[in-house]
PDB file of C-alpha atoms in Angstrom:
ATOM      1  CA  MET A   1     -27.043  -7.314  22.458  1.00  0.00           C
ATOM      2  CA  SER A   2     -25.351 -10.656  23.185  1.00  0.00           C
ATOM      3  CA  THR A   3     -22.007 -10.776  24.963  1.00  0.00           C
ATOM      4  CA  THR A   4     -20.165 -12.086  21.892  1.00  0.00           C
ATOM      5  CA  LYS A   5     -21.739  -9.467  19.626  1.00  0.00           C
ATOM      6  CA  ALA A   6     -20.823  -6.696  22.067  1.00  0.00           C
ATOM      7  CA  LEU A   7     -17.264  -8.019  22.210  1.00  0.00           C
ATOM      8  CA  ALA A   8     -17.078  -8.163  18.418  1.00  0.00           C
ATOM      9  CA  THR A   9     -18.264  -4.553  18.229  1.00  0.00           C
ATOM     10  CA  ARG A  10     -15.536  -3.441  20.647  1.00  0.00           C
ATOM     11  CA  VAL A  11     -12.893  -5.459  18.795  1.00  0.00           C
ATOM     12  CA  LEU A  12     -13.779  -4.098  15.351  1.00  0.00           C
ATOM     13  CA  ALA A  13     -12.309  -0.611  15.842  1.00  0.00           C
ATOM     14  CA  PRO A  14      -8.806  -1.599  17.029  1.00  0.00           C
ATOM     15  CA  ALA A  15      -8.743  -4.619  14.703  1.00  0.00           C
ATOM     16  CA  THR A  16      -9.385  -2.526  11.582  1.00  0.00           C
ATOM     17  CA  GLY A  17      -6.757  -0.017  12.706  1.00  0.00           C
ATOM     18  CA  PHE A  18      -4.192  -2.774  13.234  1.00  0.00           C
ATOM     19  CA  LEU A  19      -5.036  -4.334   9.869  1.00  0.00           C
ATOM     20  CA  LEU A  20      -4.491  -1.001   8.102  1.00  0.00           C
ATOM     21  CA  PHE A  21      -1.183  -0.562   9.938  1.00  0.00           C
ATOM     22  CA  LEU A  22      -0.017  -4.032   8.863  1.00  0.00           C
ATOM     23  CA  GLN A  23      -1.032  -3.502   5.236  1.00  0.00           C
ATOM     24  CA  ALA A  24       1.027  -0.308   5.189  1.00  0.00           C
ATOM     25  CA  ALA A  25       3.910  -1.990   7.041  1.00  0.00           C
ATOM     26  CA  LEU A  26       4.066  -4.718   4.391  1.00  0.00           C
ATOM     27  CA  VAL A  27       4.967  -2.082   1.798  1.00  0.00           C
ATOM     28  CA  VAL A  28       7.826  -0.845   3.984  1.00  0.00           C
ATOM     29  CA  THR A  29       9.169  -4.306   4.865  1.00  0.00           C
ATOM     30  CA  GLY A  30       8.909  -5.346   1.222  1.00  0.00           C
ATOM     31  CA  GLY A  31      10.973  -2.300   0.375  1.00  0.00           C
ATOM     32  CA  ALA A  32      13.530  -3.263   3.017  1.00  0.00           C
ATOM     33  CA  VAL A  33      13.888  -6.647   1.325  1.00  0.00           C
ATOM     34  CA  ARG A  34      14.692  -4.987  -2.001  1.00  0.00           C
ATOM     35  CA  LEU A  35      16.935  -2.270  -0.572  1.00  0.00           C
ATOM     36  CA  THR A  36      19.108  -4.711   1.360  1.00  0.00           C
ATOM     37  CA  GLY A  37      19.459  -7.066  -1.612  1.00  0.00           C
ATOM     38  CA  SER A  38      17.566  -9.764   0.288  1.00  0.00           C
ATOM     39  CA  GLY A  39      14.956 -10.578  -2.359  1.00  0.00           C
ATOM     40  CA  LEU A  40      16.348 -14.062  -2.877  1.00  0.00           C
ATOM     41  CA  GLY A  41      17.365 -14.634   0.751  1.00  0.00           C
ATOM     42  CA  CYS A  42      14.819 -17.442   0.599  1.00  0.00           C
ATOM     43  CA  PRO A  43      15.524 -18.654  -2.950  1.00  0.00           C
ATOM     44  CA  THR A  44      12.388 -20.749  -3.386  1.00  0.00           C
ATOM     45  CA  TRP A  45       8.665 -20.680  -2.545  1.00  0.00           C
ATOM     46  CA  PRO A  46       6.633 -21.631  -0.541  1.00  0.00           C
ATOM     47  CA  GLU A  47       9.705 -23.120   1.179  1.00  0.00           C
ATOM     48  CA  CYS A  48      12.493 -20.813   2.308  1.00  0.00           C
ATOM     49  CA  THR A  49      15.126 -23.211   1.057  1.00  0.00           C
ATOM     50  CA  PRO A  50      14.652 -26.623  -0.604  1.00  0.00           C
ATOM     51  CA  GLY A  51      13.402 -29.036   2.068  1.00  0.00           C
ATOM     52  CA  SER A  52      12.632 -26.428   4.748  1.00  0.00           C
ATOM     53  CA  TYR A  53      10.022 -23.712   5.282  1.00  0.00           C
ATOM     54  CA  THR A  54      12.378 -21.911   7.662  1.00  0.00           C
ATOM     55  CA  PRO A  55      16.010 -20.800   7.326  1.00  0.00           C
ATOM     56  CA  VAL A  56      18.562 -23.521   7.996  1.00  0.00           C
ATOM     57  CA  PRO A  57      22.124 -23.313   9.351  1.00  0.00           C
ATOM     58  CA  HIS A  58      24.816 -22.918   6.722  1.00  0.00           C
ATOM     59  CA  GLN A  59      22.319 -21.875   4.051  1.00  0.00           C
ATOM     60  CA  ALA A  60      24.111 -20.769   0.880  1.00  0.00           C
ATOM     61  CA  GLU A  61      22.586 -17.295   1.031  1.00  0.00           C
ATOM     62  CA  GLU A  62      24.005 -14.729   3.472  1.00  0.00           C
ATOM     63  CA  ALA A  63      22.325 -15.071   6.888  1.00  0.00           C
ATOM     64  CA  LEU A  64      21.237 -11.418   7.097  1.00  0.00           C
ATOM     65  CA  HIS A  65      19.498 -11.608   3.713  1.00  0.00           C
ATOM     66  CA  VAL A  66      17.829 -14.892   4.671  1.00  0.00           C
ATOM     67  CA  TRP A  67      16.341 -13.545   7.881  1.00  0.00           C
ATOM     68  CA  ILE A  68      15.207 -10.241   6.340  1.00  0.00           C
ATOM     69  CA  GLU A  69      13.280 -12.084   3.629  1.00  0.00           C
ATOM     70  CA  PHE A  70      11.955 -14.684   6.075  1.00  0.00           C
ATOM     71  CA  ALA A  71      10.733 -11.957   8.459  1.00  0.00           C
ATOM     72  CA  ASN A  72       8.903 -10.313   5.569  1.00  0.00           C
ATOM     73  CA  ARG A  73       7.200 -13.625   4.812  1.00  0.00           C
ATOM     74  CA  LEU A  74       6.220 -14.045   8.458  1.00  0.00           C
ATOM     75  CA  LEU A  75       4.443 -10.682   8.368  1.00  0.00           C
ATOM     76  CA  THR A  76       2.009 -12.235   5.891  1.00  0.00           C
ATOM     77  CA  PHE A  77       0.903 -14.723   8.556  1.00  0.00           C
ATOM     78  CA  VAL A  78       0.326 -11.892  11.035  1.00  0.00           C
ATOM     79  CA  LEU A  79      -1.752 -10.171   8.348  1.00  0.00           C
ATOM     80  CA  VAL A  80      -3.826 -13.327   7.838  1.00  0.00           C
ATOM     81  CA  ILE A  81      -4.579 -13.481  11.573  1.00  0.00           C
ATOM     82  CA  ALA A  82      -5.534  -9.785  11.624  1.00  0.00           C
ATOM     83  CA  ALA A  83      -7.795 -10.239   8.585  1.00  0.00           C
ATOM     84  CA  VAL A  84      -9.478 -13.280  10.168  1.00  0.00           C
ATOM     85  CA  VAL A  85     -10.146 -11.301  13.363  1.00  0.00           C
ATOM     86  CA  VAL A  86     -11.681  -8.434  11.356  1.00  0.00           C
ATOM     87  CA  LEU A  87     -13.778 -10.812   9.229  1.00  0.00           C
ATOM     88  CA  ALA A  88     -15.012 -12.692  12.306  1.00  0.00           C
ATOM     89  CA  ALA A  89     -15.896  -9.414  14.051  1.00  0.00           C
ATOM     90  CA  VAL A  90     -17.757  -8.167  10.977  1.00  0.00           C
ATOM     91  CA  LEU A  91     -19.736 -11.408  10.671  1.00  0.00           C
ATOM     92  CA  ARG A  92     -20.550 -11.508  14.380  1.00  0.00           C
ATOM     93  CA  THR A  93     -21.739  -7.896  14.497  1.00  0.00           C
ATOM     94  CA  GLY A  94     -23.975  -8.494  11.493  1.00  0.00           C
ATOM     95  CA  ARG A  95     -22.388  -5.641   9.525  1.00  0.00           C
ATOM     96  CA  LYS A  96     -23.383  -6.790   6.039  1.00  0.00           C
ATOM     97  CA  ASP A  97     -22.034  -3.545   4.576  1.00  0.00           C
ATOM     98  CA  LEU A  98     -18.504  -4.534   5.647  1.00  0.00           C
ATOM     99  CA  ARG A  99     -18.536  -8.182   4.603  1.00  0.00           C
ATOM    100  CA  GLY A 100     -17.212  -7.573   1.096  1.00  0.00           C
ATOM    101  CA  LEU A 101     -14.405  -5.347   2.335  1.00  0.00           C
ATOM    102  CA  ALA A 102     -13.414  -7.774   5.107  1.00  0.00           C
ATOM    103  CA  LEU A 103     -13.505 -10.807   2.807  1.00  0.00           C
ATOM    104  CA  GLY A 104     -11.533  -8.863   0.204  1.00  0.00           C
ATOM    105  CA  GLN A 105      -8.766  -8.277   2.754  1.00  0.00           C
ATOM    106  CA  PHE A 106      -8.605 -11.975   3.591  1.00  0.00           C
ATOM    107  CA  LEU A 107      -8.513 -13.109  -0.046  1.00  0.00           C
ATOM    108  CA  GLY A 108      -6.163 -10.310  -1.072  1.00  0.00           C
ATOM    109  CA  ILE A 109      -3.563 -11.384   1.468  1.00  0.00           C
ATOM    110  CA  PHE A 110      -3.522 -14.852  -0.060  1.00  0.00           C
ATOM    111  CA  GLY A 111      -3.149 -13.176  -3.443  1.00  0.00           C
ATOM    112  CA  GLN A 112      -0.130 -11.351  -2.052  1.00  0.00           C
ATOM    113  CA  GLY A 113       1.370 -14.666  -1.004  1.00  0.00           C
ATOM    114  CA  VAL A 114       0.959 -16.086  -4.505  1.00  0.00           C
ATOM    115  CA  LEU A 115       2.404 -12.932  -6.083  1.00  0.00           C
ATOM    116  CA  GLY A 116       5.314 -13.124  -3.664  1.00  0.00           C
ATOM    117  CA  GLY A 117       5.942 -16.691  -4.776  1.00  0.00           C
ATOM    118  CA  ILE A 118       5.849 -15.689  -8.442  1.00  0.00           C
ATOM    119  CA  THR A 119       8.282 -12.873  -7.653  1.00  0.00           C
ATOM    120  CA  VAL A 120      10.787 -15.295  -6.126  1.00  0.00           C
ATOM    121  CA  LEU A 121      10.322 -17.987  -8.778  1.00  0.00           C
ATOM    122  CA  THR A 122      10.907 -15.436 -11.565  1.00  0.00           C
ATOM    123  CA  ASP A 123      14.086 -14.211  -9.832  1.00  0.00           C
ATOM    124  CA  LEU A 124      12.560 -10.840  -8.895  1.00  0.00           C
ATOM    125  CA  HIS A 125      11.264  -9.874 -12.327  1.00  0.00           C
ATOM    126  CA  PRO A 126      10.073  -6.259 -11.989  1.00  0.00           C
ATOM    127  CA  LEU A 127       6.524  -6.985 -13.233  1.00  0.00           C
ATOM    128  CA  PRO A 128       5.441  -9.212 -10.314  1.00  0.00           C
ATOM    129  CA  VAL A 129       7.404  -6.953  -7.942  1.00  0.00           C
ATOM    130  CA  ALA A 130       5.361  -3.980  -9.185  1.00  0.00           C
ATOM    131  CA  GLY A 131       2.185  -6.066  -9.029  1.00  0.00           C
ATOM    132  CA  HIS A 132       2.986  -6.873  -5.405  1.00  0.00           C
ATOM    133  CA  LEU A 133       2.999  -3.166  -4.528  1.00  0.00           C
ATOM    134  CA  ILE A 134      -0.097  -2.332  -6.580  1.00  0.00           C
ATOM    135  CA  LEU A 135      -2.085  -5.094  -4.855  1.00  0.00           C
ATOM    136  CA  SER A 136      -0.891  -3.698  -1.515  1.00  0.00           C
ATOM    137  CA  ILE A 137      -2.191  -0.268  -2.525  1.00  0.00           C
ATOM    138  CA  ILE A 138      -5.608  -1.751  -3.373  1.00  0.00           C
ATOM    139  CA  LEU A 139      -5.709  -3.601  -0.050  1.00  0.00           C
ATOM    140  CA  ILE A 140      -4.707  -0.428   1.806  1.00  0.00           C
ATOM    141  CA  ALA A 141      -7.664   1.367   0.205  1.00  0.00           C
ATOM    142  CA  GLY A 142      -9.962  -1.420   1.376  1.00  0.00           C
ATOM    143  CA  ALA A 143      -8.501  -1.368   4.888  1.00  0.00           C
ATOM    144  CA  THR A 144      -8.889   2.420   5.007  1.00  0.00           C
ATOM    145  CA  SER A 145     -12.563   2.064   4.045  1.00  0.00           C
ATOM    146  CA  LEU A 146     -13.044  -0.581   6.734  1.00  0.00           C
ATOM    147  CA  ARG A 147     -11.476   1.703   9.288  1.00  0.00           C
ATOM    148  CA  ALA A 148     -13.624   4.669   8.215  1.00  0.00           C
ATOM    149  CA  GLN A 149     -16.878   2.693   8.442  1.00  0.00           C
ATOM    150  CA  ARG A 150     -16.078   0.759  11.618  1.00  0.00           C
ATOM    151  CA  PHE A 151     -18.755   2.477  13.722  1.00  0.00           C
ATOM    152  CA  THR A 152     -21.607   3.166  11.326  1.00  0.00           C
ATOM    153  CA  PRO A 153     -22.702   1.739   7.947  1.00  0.00           C
ATOM    154  CA  LYS A 154     -21.640   3.598   4.832  1.00  0.00           C
ATOM    155  CA  VAL A 155     -24.047   6.324   3.768  1.00  0.00           C
ATOM    156  CA  ALA A 156     -23.625   7.222   0.105  1.00  0.00           C
ATOM    157  CA  GLU A 157     -23.209  10.905  -0.680  1.00  0.00           C
ATOM    158  CA  THR A 158     -24.349  12.639  -3.871  1.00  0.00           C
ATOM    159  CA  PRO A 159     -21.808  15.401  -4.450  1.00  0.00           C
ATOM    160  CA  ALA A 160     -22.070  18.129  -7.072  1.00  0.00           C
ATOM    161  CA  SER A 161     -21.110  16.947 -10.550  1.00  0.00           C
ATOM    162  CA  LEU A 162     -17.946  19.083 -10.685  1.00  0.00           C
ATOM    163  CA  THR A 163     -16.835  17.935  -7.233  1.00  0.00           C
ATOM    164  CA  LYS A 164     -17.320  14.271  -8.163  1.00  0.00           C
ATOM    165  CA  LYS A 165     -15.364  14.725 -11.407  1.00  0.00           C
ATOM    166  CA  ILE A 166     -12.436  16.458  -9.702  1.00  0.00           C
ATOM    167  CA  ALA A 167     -12.452  13.855  -6.916  1.00  0.00           C
ATOM    168  CA  SER A 168     -12.322  11.076  -9.517  1.00  0.00           C
ATOM    169  CA  VAL A 169      -9.401  12.721 -11.327  1.00  0.00           C
ATOM    170  CA  HIS A 170      -7.640  13.240  -7.990  1.00  0.00           C
ATOM    171  CA  VAL A 171      -7.826   9.639  -6.781  1.00  0.00           C
ATOM    172  CA  ILE A 172      -7.069   8.160 -10.230  1.00  0.00           C
ATOM    173  CA  THR A 173      -4.052  10.437 -10.654  1.00  0.00           C
ATOM    174  CA  SER A 174      -2.826   9.456  -7.184  1.00  0.00           C
ATOM    175  CA  PHE A 175      -3.016   5.812  -8.252  1.00  0.00           C
ATOM    176  CA  VAL A 176      -1.192   6.552 -11.528  1.00  0.00           C
ATOM    177  CA  VAL A 177       1.570   8.335  -9.605  1.00  0.00           C
ATOM    178  CA  ILE A 178       2.143   5.182  -7.563  1.00  0.00           C
ATOM    179  CA  ILE A 179       2.132   2.963 -10.665  1.00  0.00           C
ATOM    180  CA  LEU A 180       4.729   5.222 -12.293  1.00  0.00           C
ATOM    181  CA  GLY A 181       6.715   5.038  -9.068  1.00  0.00           C
ATOM    182  CA  THR A 182       6.895   1.252  -9.461  1.00  0.00           C
ATOM    183  CA  VAL A 183       8.159   1.751 -13.025  1.00  0.00           C
ATOM    184  CA  VAL A 184      10.887   4.081 -11.759  1.00  0.00           C
ATOM    185  CA  THR A 185      11.856   1.576  -9.071  1.00  0.00           C
ATOM    186  CA  GLY A 186      11.772  -1.261 -11.605  1.00  0.00           C
ATOM    187  CA  SER A 187      14.187   0.687 -13.795  1.00  0.00           C
ATOM    188  CA  GLY A 188      16.544   1.662 -10.976  1.00  0.00           C
ATOM    189  CA  PRO A 189      19.323  -0.053  -9.050  1.00  0.00           C
ATOM    190  CA  HIS A 190      17.382  -1.391  -6.049  1.00  0.00           C
ATOM    191  CA  ALA A 191      16.104  -4.677  -7.428  1.00  0.00           C
ATOM    192  CA  GLY A 192      16.517  -6.894  -4.374  1.00  0.00           C
ATOM    193  CA  ASP A 193      19.362  -8.846  -5.953  1.00  0.00           C
ATOM    194  CA  GLU A 194      22.246  -7.704  -8.140  1.00  0.00           C
ATOM    195  CA  LYS A 195      21.309 -10.230 -10.863  1.00  0.00           C
ATOM    196  CA  ALA A 196      17.614  -9.336 -10.995  1.00  0.00           C
ATOM    197  CA  GLN A 197      16.166  -8.212 -14.318  1.00  0.00           C
ATOM    198  CA  ARG A 198      15.161  -4.554 -14.763  1.00  0.00           C
ATOM    199  CA  PHE A 199      12.453  -2.962 -16.935  1.00  0.00           C
ATOM    200  CA  GLY A 200      15.077  -1.415 -19.186  1.00  0.00           C
ATOM    201  CA  PHE A 201      13.556   2.074 -19.354  1.00  0.00           C
ATOM    202  CA  ASP A 202      15.805   5.105 -19.103  1.00  0.00           C
ATOM    203  CA  ILE A 203      15.495   5.991 -15.425  1.00  0.00           C
ATOM    204  CA  GLN A 204      15.850   9.733 -16.033  1.00  0.00           C
ATOM    205  CA  THR A 205      12.941   9.674 -18.495  1.00  0.00           C
ATOM    206  CA  VAL A 206      10.573   7.676 -16.284  1.00  0.00           C
ATOM    207  CA  ALA A 207      11.588   9.643 -13.179  1.00  0.00           C
ATOM    208  CA  TRP A 208      10.707  12.943 -14.848  1.00  0.00           C
ATOM    209  CA  LEU A 209       7.442  11.500 -16.188  1.00  0.00           C
ATOM    210  CA  HIS A 210       6.647  10.451 -12.623  1.00  0.00           C
ATOM    211  CA  ALA A 211       7.474  13.974 -11.404  1.00  0.00           C
ATOM    212  CA  ASP A 212       5.323  15.590 -14.116  1.00  0.00           C
ATOM    213  CA  VAL A 213       2.279  13.569 -13.051  1.00  0.00           C
ATOM    214  CA  VAL A 214       2.946  14.532  -9.420  1.00  0.00           C
ATOM    215  CA  ILE A 215       2.878  18.210 -10.443  1.00  0.00           C
ATOM    216  CA  PHE A 216      -0.432  17.597 -12.237  1.00  0.00           C
ATOM    217  CA  LEU A 217      -1.744  15.929  -9.073  1.00  0.00           C
ATOM    218  CA  LEU A 218      -0.799  18.950  -6.959  1.00  0.00           C
ATOM    219  CA  GLY A 219      -2.549  21.217  -9.453  1.00  0.00           C
ATOM    220  CA  THR A 220      -5.647  19.030  -9.255  1.00  0.00           C
ATOM    221  CA  THR A 221      -5.485  19.222  -5.466  1.00  0.00           C
ATOM    222  CA  PHE A 222      -5.477  23.032  -5.591  1.00  0.00           C
ATOM    223  CA  ALA A 223      -8.389  23.082  -8.059  1.00  0.00           C
ATOM    224  CA  PHE A 224     -10.253  20.659  -5.813  1.00  0.00           C
ATOM    225  CA  PHE A 225      -9.692  22.879  -2.780  1.00  0.00           C
ATOM    226  CA  VAL A 226     -11.017  26.073  -4.401  1.00  0.00           C
ATOM    227  CA  ALA A 227     -13.864  24.417  -6.327  1.00  0.00           C
ATOM    228  CA  THR A 228     -17.402  25.393  -5.406  1.00  0.00           C
ATOM    229  CA  GLY A 229     -19.094  22.557  -3.549  1.00  0.00           C
ATOM    230  CA  THR A 230     -16.010  21.139  -1.848  1.00  0.00           C
ATOM    231  CA  SER A 231     -16.992  20.453   1.773  1.00  0.00           C
ATOM    232  CA  GLN A 232     -15.018  21.575   4.811  1.00  0.00           C
ATOM    233  CA  VAL A 233     -14.267  17.945   5.675  1.00  0.00           C
ATOM    234  CA  THR A 234     -12.819  17.386   2.209  1.00  0.00           C
ATOM    235  CA  LYS A 235     -10.820  20.624   2.402  1.00  0.00           C
ATOM    236  CA  SER A 236      -9.372  19.543   5.739  1.00  0.00           C
ATOM    237  CA  ARG A 237      -8.293  16.232   4.246  1.00  0.00           C
ATOM    238  CA  LEU A 238      -6.905  17.959   1.162  1.00  0.00           C
ATOM    239  CA  LYS A 239      -4.676  20.040   3.447  1.00  0.00           C
ATOM    240  CA  ILE A 240      -3.325  16.867   5.051  1.00  0.00           C
ATOM    241  CA  PHE A 241      -2.853  15.313   1.621  1.00  0.00           C
ATOM    242  CA  THR A 242      -0.970  18.384   0.382  1.00  0.00           C
ATOM    243  CA  VAL A 243       1.454  18.408   3.317  1.00  0.00           C
ATOM    244  CA  ILE A 244       2.234  14.704   2.870  1.00  0.00           C
ATOM    245  CA  ALA A 245       2.497  15.011  -0.921  1.00  0.00           C
ATOM    246  CA  LEU A 246       4.879  17.987  -0.743  1.00  0.00           C
ATOM    247  CA  ALA A 247       7.092  16.164   1.760  1.00  0.00           C
ATOM    248  CA  GLN A 248       7.006  13.098  -0.466  1.00  0.00           C
ATOM    249  CA  GLY A 249       7.930  15.184  -3.508  1.00  0.00           C
ATOM    250  CA  ALA A 250      10.848  16.751  -1.653  1.00  0.00           C
ATOM    251  CA  ILE A 251      12.141  13.306  -0.689  1.00  0.00           C
ATOM    252  CA  GLY A 252      11.773  12.184  -4.299  1.00  0.00           C
ATOM    253  CA  TYR A 253      13.826  15.054  -5.691  1.00  0.00           C
ATOM    254  CA  ILE A 254      16.503  14.736  -3.007  1.00  0.00           C
ATOM    255  CA  GLN A 255      16.883  10.992  -3.534  1.00  0.00           C
ATOM    256  CA  TYR A 256      17.103  11.435  -7.316  1.00  0.00           C
ATOM    257  CA  PHE A 257      19.799  14.107  -7.194  1.00  0.00           C
ATOM    258  CA  SER A 258      21.766  12.384  -4.415  1.00  0.00           C
ATOM    259  CA  GLY A 259      22.178   9.071  -6.239  1.00  0.00           C
ATOM    260  CA  ILE A 260      19.116   7.207  -4.918  1.00  0.00           C
ATOM    261  CA  PRO A 261      20.448   6.255  -1.444  1.00  0.00           C
ATOM    262  CA  GLU A 262      18.649   3.371   0.263  1.00  0.00           C
ATOM    263  CA  VAL A 263      17.455   5.331   3.302  1.00  0.00           C
ATOM    264  CA  LEU A 264      15.691   7.929   1.140  1.00  0.00           C
ATOM    265  CA  VAL A 265      14.167   5.241  -1.071  1.00  0.00           C
ATOM    266  CA  ALA A 266      12.743   3.626   2.078  1.00  0.00           C
ATOM    267  CA  ALA A 267      11.361   6.992   3.218  1.00  0.00           C
ATOM    268  CA  HIS A 268       9.846   7.502  -0.240  1.00  0.00           C
ATOM    269  CA  LEU A 269       8.106   4.116  -0.019  1.00  0.00           C
ATOM    270  CA  LEU A 270       6.628   5.037   3.344  1.00  0.00           C
ATOM    271  CA  GLY A 271       5.622   8.400   1.917  1.00  0.00           C
ATOM    272  CA  ALA A 272       3.887   6.771  -1.048  1.00  0.00           C
ATOM    273  CA  THR A 273       1.827   4.686   1.360  1.00  0.00           C
ATOM    274  CA  LEU A 274       0.822   7.738   3.403  1.00  0.00           C
ATOM    275  CA  VAL A 275       0.004   9.739   0.251  1.00  0.00           C
ATOM    276  CA  TRP A 276      -2.303   6.970  -0.929  1.00  0.00           C
ATOM    277  CA  ILE A 277      -4.091   6.669   2.419  1.00  0.00           C
ATOM    278  CA  ALA A 278      -4.579  10.451   2.450  1.00  0.00           C
ATOM    279  CA  ALA A 279      -5.844  10.425  -1.156  1.00  0.00           C
ATOM    280  CA  TRP A 280      -8.300   7.632  -0.416  1.00  0.00           C
ATOM    281  CA  ARG A 281      -9.615   9.454   2.653  1.00  0.00           C
ATOM    282  CA  VAL A 282     -10.232  12.491   0.438  1.00  0.00           C
ATOM    283  CA  TRP A 283     -12.203  10.253  -1.940  1.00  0.00           C
ATOM    284  CA  LEU A 284     -14.230   8.783   0.922  1.00  0.00           C
ATOM    285  CA  SER A 285     -15.076  12.268   2.202  1.00  0.00           C
ATOM    286  CA  VAL A 286     -16.667  13.054  -1.167  1.00  0.00           C
ATOM    287  CA  THR A 287     -18.490   9.784  -1.833  1.00  0.00           C
ATOM    288  CA  THR A 288     -19.709   8.938   1.685  1.00  0.00           C
ATOM    289  CA  ARG A 289     -21.080  10.965   4.586  1.00  0.00           C
ATOM    290  CA  ASN A 290     -19.224   8.955   7.219  1.00  0.00           C
ATOM    291  CA  GLY A 291     -16.027   8.127   5.336  1.00  0.00           C
TER     292      GLY A 291
END
């Protein structure tokens, strides 16, 4: 093995871990932008303010909001660097099985940048804001797969028909829960700017719909756990998923009945990210032998 290939092999493990961390962090920092009302701290795109890509002294927007939004934008550049490192390591190691995933991360980050621009240029319309989060969730799934397969190529598994069906329902329902969460957020008070448009749905109705689907997800998790053919690895991951999901549900109920305070909304965003990673790892344990 050549020196550069050996180096690339050693780099791949920490690089994929760091990329996954950054993809998850982007969800949290994006939430911080909304929760602090900093969504239009940089009122234009790709510039921060007309004539400058960075904040300028005496900018019309409040300085704190400007720097929170600008810091969130800077994280995208760190993500690009991390994705380039992962892609280069994958290409140098000759891991053809990871090329699609690595390239998808690189292209997806640019997609995030464009969506971020649309979000700003539409004055934080809830549709592109929700799209921003959903794309992050897709990229997190890809980064989780990269991380899982960093040492050995993916080996497809052929689970029992019932197991595969329950696993499919489980991961799809997890995704639907997150989509409904974006609808709840898009109907609530934390828009990123006091003048930003909202979806217009009754927040109590969409919040309870969101909660109902979460209950269905927990029921599916239990059925999955007791189903014949569920492996010990999958059961172990289902336990982790259940603990995270229950904690996330508790945060959701507390934030709803306490007036949706910012700190709990931020915790709920972090929880949603962890729930999704746990759900995707459950899916990988069913569909691959080394996932």
